[in-house]
Amino acid sequence: MIEFIPGFLFTWFAIWMLFAFLTNLAYPVVRRLLRDLHPGTASGLLFAWITLPAFTALLSCTLLFAPLFVLMSSEAHCPGGHCEITASGANMLGIPALVIGVWLLGSGFIVFKRYWLPAHRLAQQLKFAGRDEGRFVRLPSSSPAAFTLGWLKPRIYLTDGLLEQCSEEDIACILNHEEAHLRRRDNLSQLTARLFTIVLPTKLLERQLDDYNLLCEQACDLDATRFQPADEVAGTLLKVARLQSASLPVSALGFIGDHIEQRILSVLKLQHSDTSRLPTILLFTIAFAMVLVPAALFQWLVLG
Amino acid sequence: MFKSKANSNTLPNLGELELRILNLLWEEPTLTAKEAHGRLASHSSANTVQSALERLYRKSLLDRSKQGHAFYYSAKVQRAELTSSLIGAVIDQLQVGSLEPVLSSFVDFAAEMDDDTLSRLEHMIQERRQQRTQNHD
């Protein structure tokens, strides 16, 4: 049965790539459906959409190989557990499967090295340089900044500059927003989403990842409106944006924070639709089709 | 979140053990590697502590002088100086967006916010605030 592992892996990678390409092509339609939903629901559905190709490819591949596994484990068909004739074709895929496997592992390692390690090191240094104030770590800097850092045990960091220039209400709003990130584990989920996109070039999937980031931010903004009026939350967003914009050095020109307008409009929107029935049904239907279609095609084309 | 690549090479490169050693040397002016290992009470071996001291020396964060067979290490930078430099480097990177992939900022640093858009948003927030106040009254 071990002879089928390279073939299985190769097929899984190939189907995963194909599904990732197809879901990326279909994304503009999905994007329209997500637009009117509550950002909390929409971010969950988009996360499912991003991770869908890998899981459905695995299930689909298992379905394709299931009859072979059954045959191989059958004593009548394969006495002694060896079946060289059937497995020879699968063995030919060993090298391509190995190449793709190494490439995927390498891509995963790059994501780890580029994102996990810097954040881990940064958290250590900020813990050392900052002062723990309970709900957040206070950083001695005159530049106004607030952020959540860390994958497994994230912490909130606020600078002296921000604390001095914002009112108590503003700080409460910022903390409510950042605490929503902690509860939702947004940093970790965004890294996970990143990992699931390694089968295609980053540029192709940048839009999905950027939208996922925006939806997470909007979900946290709306979470903050549970504790404070929407206009106060929107006002704080605008105030911090202005403070940060004013503090920027010339060297920073060119980096444009284009989410702020969409976030303020989302906070001020009177009602967000919580009915996620249609996109959820659509997502399950697509997932079901993705699992079954390759096996059905194989039956039709190869086995007649 | 992942707008640009994390520029990890420009982050101040100090590990946890190195930071703990610096903390120790700000409390006790000079220590040998053996003394530092004893004071740290960590799972790190004496060799690991020795290597960390060596790295800190090469990064110009420590001074050392040889007395007998042993090197005596002392901090070359003050705590406030290093803290300020660490935070400064982090804020610089936050402002140019190179840290965006590894953290969630409350608001992205925005360099080119259009004044008209800002005014329009401000106006919308004011209107909403007035509505709320009127409803409250």
mmCIF file of N, CA and C in Angstrom, chain A residues 135-200:
data_model
loop_
_atom_site.group_PDB
_atom_site.id
_atom_site.type_symbol
_atom_site.label_atom_id
_atom_site.label_comp_id
_atom_site.label_asym_id
_atom_site.label_seq_id
_atom_site.Cartn_x
_atom_site.Cartn_y
_atom_site.Cartn_z
ATOM 1 N N ARG A 135 -3.824 45.268 30.970
ATOM 2 C CA ARG A 135 -4.566 45.043 29.724
ATOM 3 C C ARG A 135 -3.675 45.222 28.502
ATOM 4 N N PHE A 136 -2.586 45.992 28.669
ATOM 5 C CA PHE A 136 -1.701 46.244 27.529
ATOM 6 C C PHE A 136 -0.270 46.480 28.000
ATOM 7 N N VAL A 137 0.642 46.492 27.027
ATOM 8 C CA VAL A 137 2.041 46.820 27.323
ATOM 9 C C VAL A 137 2.285 48.246 26.824
ATOM 10 N N ARG A 138 2.826 49.088 27.710
ATOM 11 C CA ARG A 138 3.047 50.495 27.350
ATOM 12 C C ARG A 138 4.453 50.659 26.798
ATOM 13 N N LEU A 139 4.555 51.260 25.618
ATOM 14 C CA LEU A 139 5.868 51.424 24.982
ATOM 15 C C LEU A 139 6.316 52.884 25.058
ATOM 16 N N PRO A 140 7.558 53.119 25.470
ATOM 17 C CA PRO A 140 8.049 54.492 25.579
ATOM 18 C C PRO A 140 8.418 55.090 24.219
ATOM 19 N N SER A 141 7.401 55.579 23.514
ATOM 20 C CA SER A 141 7.658 56.217 22.218
ATOM 21 C C SER A 141 6.660 57.346 22.030
ATOM 22 N N SER A 142 7.121 58.457 21.465
ATOM 23 C CA SER A 142 6.223 59.598 21.267
ATOM 24 C C SER A 142 5.341 59.420 20.034
ATOM 25 N N SER A 143 5.667 58.436 19.198
ATOM 26 C CA SER A 143 4.872 58.189 17.997
ATOM 27 C C SER A 143 3.573 57.462 18.375
ATOM 28 N N PRO A 144 2.407 57.939 17.897
ATOM 29 C CA PRO A 144 1.153 57.287 18.299
ATOM 30 C C PRO A 144 0.932 55.961 17.560
ATOM 31 N N ALA A 145 0.894 54.874 18.299
ATOM 32 C CA ALA A 145 0.671 53.571 17.657
ATOM 33 C C ALA A 145 -0.022 52.619 18.621
ATOM 34 N N ALA A 146 -0.871 51.774 18.073
ATOM 35 C CA ALA A 146 -1.558 50.733 18.859
ATOM 36 C C ALA A 146 -1.624 49.489 18.003
ATOM 37 N N PHE A 147 -1.228 48.362 18.556
ATOM 38 C CA PHE A 147 -1.275 47.130 17.763
ATOM 39 C C PHE A 147 -1.309 45.900 18.658
ATOM 40 N N THR A 148 -1.695 44.792 18.048
ATOM 41 C CA THR A 148 -1.690 43.496 18.729
ATOM 42 C C THR A 148 -0.628 42.641 18.063
ATOM 43 N N LEU A 149 0.228 42.044 18.868
ATOM 44 C CA LEU A 149 1.332 41.265 18.324
ATOM 45 C C LEU A 149 1.403 39.907 19.020
ATOM 46 N N GLY A 150 1.700 38.878 18.257
ATOM 47 C CA GLY A 150 1.853 37.541 18.827
ATOM 48 C C GLY A 150 0.901 36.565 18.161
ATOM 49 N N TRP A 151 1.347 35.329 18.017
ATOM 50 C CA TRP A 151 0.511 34.323 17.351
ATOM 51 C C TRP A 151 -0.289 33.507 18.375
ATOM 52 N N LEU A 152 0.404 32.907 19.348
ATOM 53 C CA LEU A 152 -0.296 32.018 20.289
ATOM 54 C C LEU A 152 -0.776 32.759 21.533
ATOM 55 N N LYS A 153 0.090 33.657 22.052
ATOM 56 C CA LYS A 153 -0.308 34.458 23.217
ATOM 57 C C LYS A 153 -0.147 35.934 22.862
ATOM 58 N N PRO A 154 -1.052 36.446 22.022
ATOM 59 C CA PRO A 154 -0.894 37.838 21.577
ATOM 60 C C PRO A 154 -1.083 38.835 22.713
ATOM 61 N N ARG A 155 -0.403 39.984 22.614
ATOM 62 C CA ARG A 155 -0.540 41.070 23.593
ATOM 63 C C ARG A 155 -0.849 42.366 22.846
ATOM 64 N N ILE A 156 -1.444 43.298 23.595
ATOM 65 C CA ILE A 156 -1.757 44.611 23.022
ATOM 66 C C ILE A 156 -0.642 45.584 23.414
ATOM 67 N N TYR A 157 -0.205 46.399 22.470
ATOM 68 C CA TYR A 157 0.852 47.381 22.731
ATOM 69 C C TYR A 157 0.329 48.780 22.386
ATOM 70 N N LEU A 158 0.479 49.707 23.336
ATOM 71 C CA LEU A 158 0.112 51.104 23.084
ATOM 72 C C LEU A 158 1.323 51.970 23.410
ATOM 73 N N THR A 159 1.554 52.985 22.601
ATOM 74 C CA THR A 159 2.718 53.853 22.863
ATOM 75 C C THR A 159 2.309 55.031 23.766
ATOM 76 N N ASP A 160 3.320 55.625 24.412
ATOM 77 C CA ASP A 160 3.087 56.822 25.238
ATOM 78 C C ASP A 160 2.438 57.920 24.404
ATOM 79 N N GLY A 161 2.919 58.062 23.165
ATOM 80 C CA GLY A 161 2.408 59.107 22.274
ATOM 81 C C GLY A 161 0.910 58.992 22.079
ATOM 82 N N LEU A 162 0.432 57.772 21.904
ATOM 83 C CA LEU A 162 -1.001 57.549 21.695
ATOM 84 C C LEU A 162 -1.771 57.829 22.989
ATOM 85 N N LEU A 163 -1.241 57.321 24.106
ATOM 86 C CA LEU A 163 -1.934 57.485 25.393
ATOM 87 C C LEU A 163 -2.039 58.960 25.784
ATOM 88 N N GLU A 164 -1.011 59.735 25.428
ATOM 89 C CA GLU A 164 -1.029 61.160 25.791
ATOM 90 C C GLU A 164 -1.981 61.972 24.921
ATOM 91 N N GLN A 165 -2.144 61.551 23.668
ATOM 92 C CA GLN A 165 -2.934 62.372 22.741
ATOM 93 C C GLN A 165 -4.393 61.923 22.610
ATOM 94 N N CYS A 166 -4.727 60.819 23.239
ATOM 95 C CA CYS A 166 -6.109 60.326 23.131
ATOM 96 C C CYS A 166 -6.844 60.462 24.472
ATOM 97 N N SER A 167 -8.166 60.607 24.367
ATOM 98 C CA SER A 167 -8.987 60.705 25.584
ATOM 99 C C SER A 167 -9.196 59.300 26.171
ATOM 100 N N GLU A 168 -9.774 59.259 27.361
ATOM 101 C CA GLU A 168 -10.059 57.951 27.993
ATOM 102 C C GLU A 168 -11.014 57.120 27.135
ATOM 103 N N GLU A 169 -11.998 57.818 26.518
ATOM 104 C CA GLU A 169 -12.968 57.113 25.666
ATOM 105 C C GLU A 169 -12.263 56.505 24.446
ATOM 106 N N ASP A 170 -11.335 57.292 23.890
ATOM 107 C CA ASP A 170 -10.590 56.786 22.726
ATOM 108 C C ASP A 170 -9.793 55.544 23.110
ATOM 109 N N ILE A 171 -9.117 55.616 24.260
ATOM 110 C CA ILE A 171 -8.280 54.481 24.691
ATOM 111 C C ILE A 171 -9.162 53.255 24.948
ATOM 112 N N ALA A 172 -10.336 53.496 25.563
ATOM 113 C CA ALA A 172 -11.253 52.370 25.822
ATOM 114 C C ALA A 172 -11.662 51.723 24.503
ATOM 115 N N CYS A 173 -11.931 52.565 23.500
ATOM 116 C CA CYS A 173 -12.343 52.054 22.185
ATOM 117 C C CYS A 173 -11.208 51.245 21.543
ATOM 118 N N ILE A 174 -9.990 51.790 21.626
ATOM 119 C CA ILE A 174 -8.831 51.090 21.037
ATOM 120 C C ILE A 174 -8.644 49.739 21.726
ATOM 121 N N LEU A 175 -8.756 49.730 23.058
ATOM 122 C CA LEU A 175 -8.563 48.473 23.790
ATOM 123 C C LEU A 175 -9.666 47.466 23.468
ATOM 124 N N ASN A 176 -10.919 47.962 23.342
ATOM 125 C CA ASN A 176 -12.014 47.049 22.984
ATOM 126 C C ASN A 176 -11.770 46.418 21.616
ATOM 127 N N HIS A 177 -11.289 47.250 20.691
ATOM 128 C CA HIS A 177 -10.996 46.755 19.339
ATOM 129 C C HIS A 177 -9.876 45.706 19.387
ATOM 130 N N GLU A 178 -8.801 46.038 20.089
ATOM 131 C CA GLU A 178 -7.646 45.123 20.120
ATOM 132 C C GLU A 178 -7.982 43.837 20.891
ATOM 133 N N GLU A 179 -8.812 43.963 21.929
ATOM 134 C CA GLU A 179 -9.204 42.758 22.673
ATOM 135 C C GLU A 179 -10.074 41.829 21.818
ATOM 136 N N ALA A 180 -10.810 42.428 20.878
ATOM 137 C CA ALA A 180 -11.581 41.590 19.941
ATOM 138 C C ALA A 180 -10.610 40.786 19.071
ATOM 139 N N HIS A 181 -9.489 41.399 18.686
ATOM 140 C CA HIS A 181 -8.457 40.657 17.924
ATOM 141 C C HIS A 181 -7.946 39.466 18.751
ATOM 142 N N LEU A 182 -7.751 39.688 20.049
ATOM 143 C CA LEU A 182 -7.242 38.614 20.914
ATOM 144 C C LEU A 182 -8.245 37.469 20.972
ATOM 145 N N ARG A 183 -9.533 37.828 21.192
ATOM 146 C CA ARG A 183 -10.577 36.795 21.299
ATOM 147 C C ARG A 183 -10.717 36.009 19.999
ATOM 148 N N ARG A 184 -10.662 36.728 18.886
ATOM 149 C CA ARG A 184 -10.864 36.078 17.586
ATOM 150 C C ARG A 184 -9.601 35.373 17.072
ATOM 151 N N ARG A 185 -8.492 35.596 17.755
ATOM 152 C CA ARG A 185 -7.185 35.040 17.333
ATOM 153 C C ARG A 185 -6.884 35.410 15.872
ATOM 154 N N ASP A 186 -7.086 36.691 15.573
ATOM 155 C CA ASP A 186 -6.947 37.137 14.184
ATOM 156 C C ASP A 186 -5.531 36.985 13.625
ATOM 157 N N ASN A 187 -4.526 37.267 14.452
ATOM 158 C CA ASN A 187 -3.152 37.148 13.938
ATOM 159 C C ASN A 187 -2.867 35.716 13.478
ATOM 160 N N LEU A 188 -3.266 34.761 14.317
ATOM 161 C CA LEU A 188 -3.009 33.356 13.996
ATOM 162 C C LEU A 188 -3.823 32.923 12.772
ATOM 163 N N SER A 189 -5.086 33.365 12.712
ATOM 164 C CA SER A 189 -5.924 32.945 11.582
ATOM 165 C C SER A 189 -5.405 33.544 10.277
ATOM 166 N N GLN A 190 -4.851 34.759 10.338
ATOM 167 C CA GLN A 190 -4.323 35.359 9.109
ATOM 168 C C GLN A 190 -3.035 34.666 8.665
ATOM 169 N N LEU A 191 -2.259 34.215 9.638
ATOM 170 C CA LEU A 191 -1.051 33.456 9.285
ATOM 171 C C LEU A 191 -1.446 32.101 8.676
ATOM 172 N N THR A 192 -2.489 31.477 9.269
ATOM 173 C CA THR A 192 -2.977 30.194 8.751
ATOM 174 C C THR A 192 -3.487 30.365 7.321
ATOM 175 N N ALA A 193 -4.261 31.436 7.112
ATOM 176 C CA ALA A 193 -4.770 31.709 5.759
ATOM 177 C C ALA A 193 -3.595 31.858 4.795
ATOM 178 N N ARG A 194 -2.556 32.522 5.267
ATOM 179 C CA ARG A 194 -1.354 32.714 4.451
ATOM 180 C C ARG A 194 -0.736 31.360 4.058
ATOM 181 N N LEU A 195 -0.705 30.459 5.041
ATOM 182 C CA LEU A 195 -0.120 29.140 4.792
ATOM 183 C C LEU A 195 -0.909 28.356 3.741
ATOM 184 N N PHE A 196 -2.247 28.546 3.764
ATOM 185 C CA PHE A 196 -3.082 27.800 2.827
ATOM 186 C C PHE A 196 -3.026 28.350 1.402
ATOM 187 N N THR A 197 -2.340 29.489 1.238
ATOM 188 C CA THR A 197 -2.281 30.063 -0.111
ATOM 189 C C THR A 197 -0.930 29.804 -0.780
ATOM 190 N N ILE A 198 -0.110 28.951 -0.165
ATOM 191 C CA ILE A 198 1.245 28.781 -0.702
ATOM 192 C C ILE A 198 1.299 28.028 -2.036
ATOM 193 N N VAL A 199 0.186 27.400 -2.436
ATOM 194 C CA VAL A 199 0.238 26.647 -3.698
ATOM 195 C C VAL A 199 0.209 27.550 -4.930
ATOM 196 N N LEU A 200 -0.235 28.794 -4.739
ATOM 197 C CA LEU A 200 -0.258 29.721 -5.875
ATOM 198 C C LEU A 200 0.626 30.926 -5.563
#
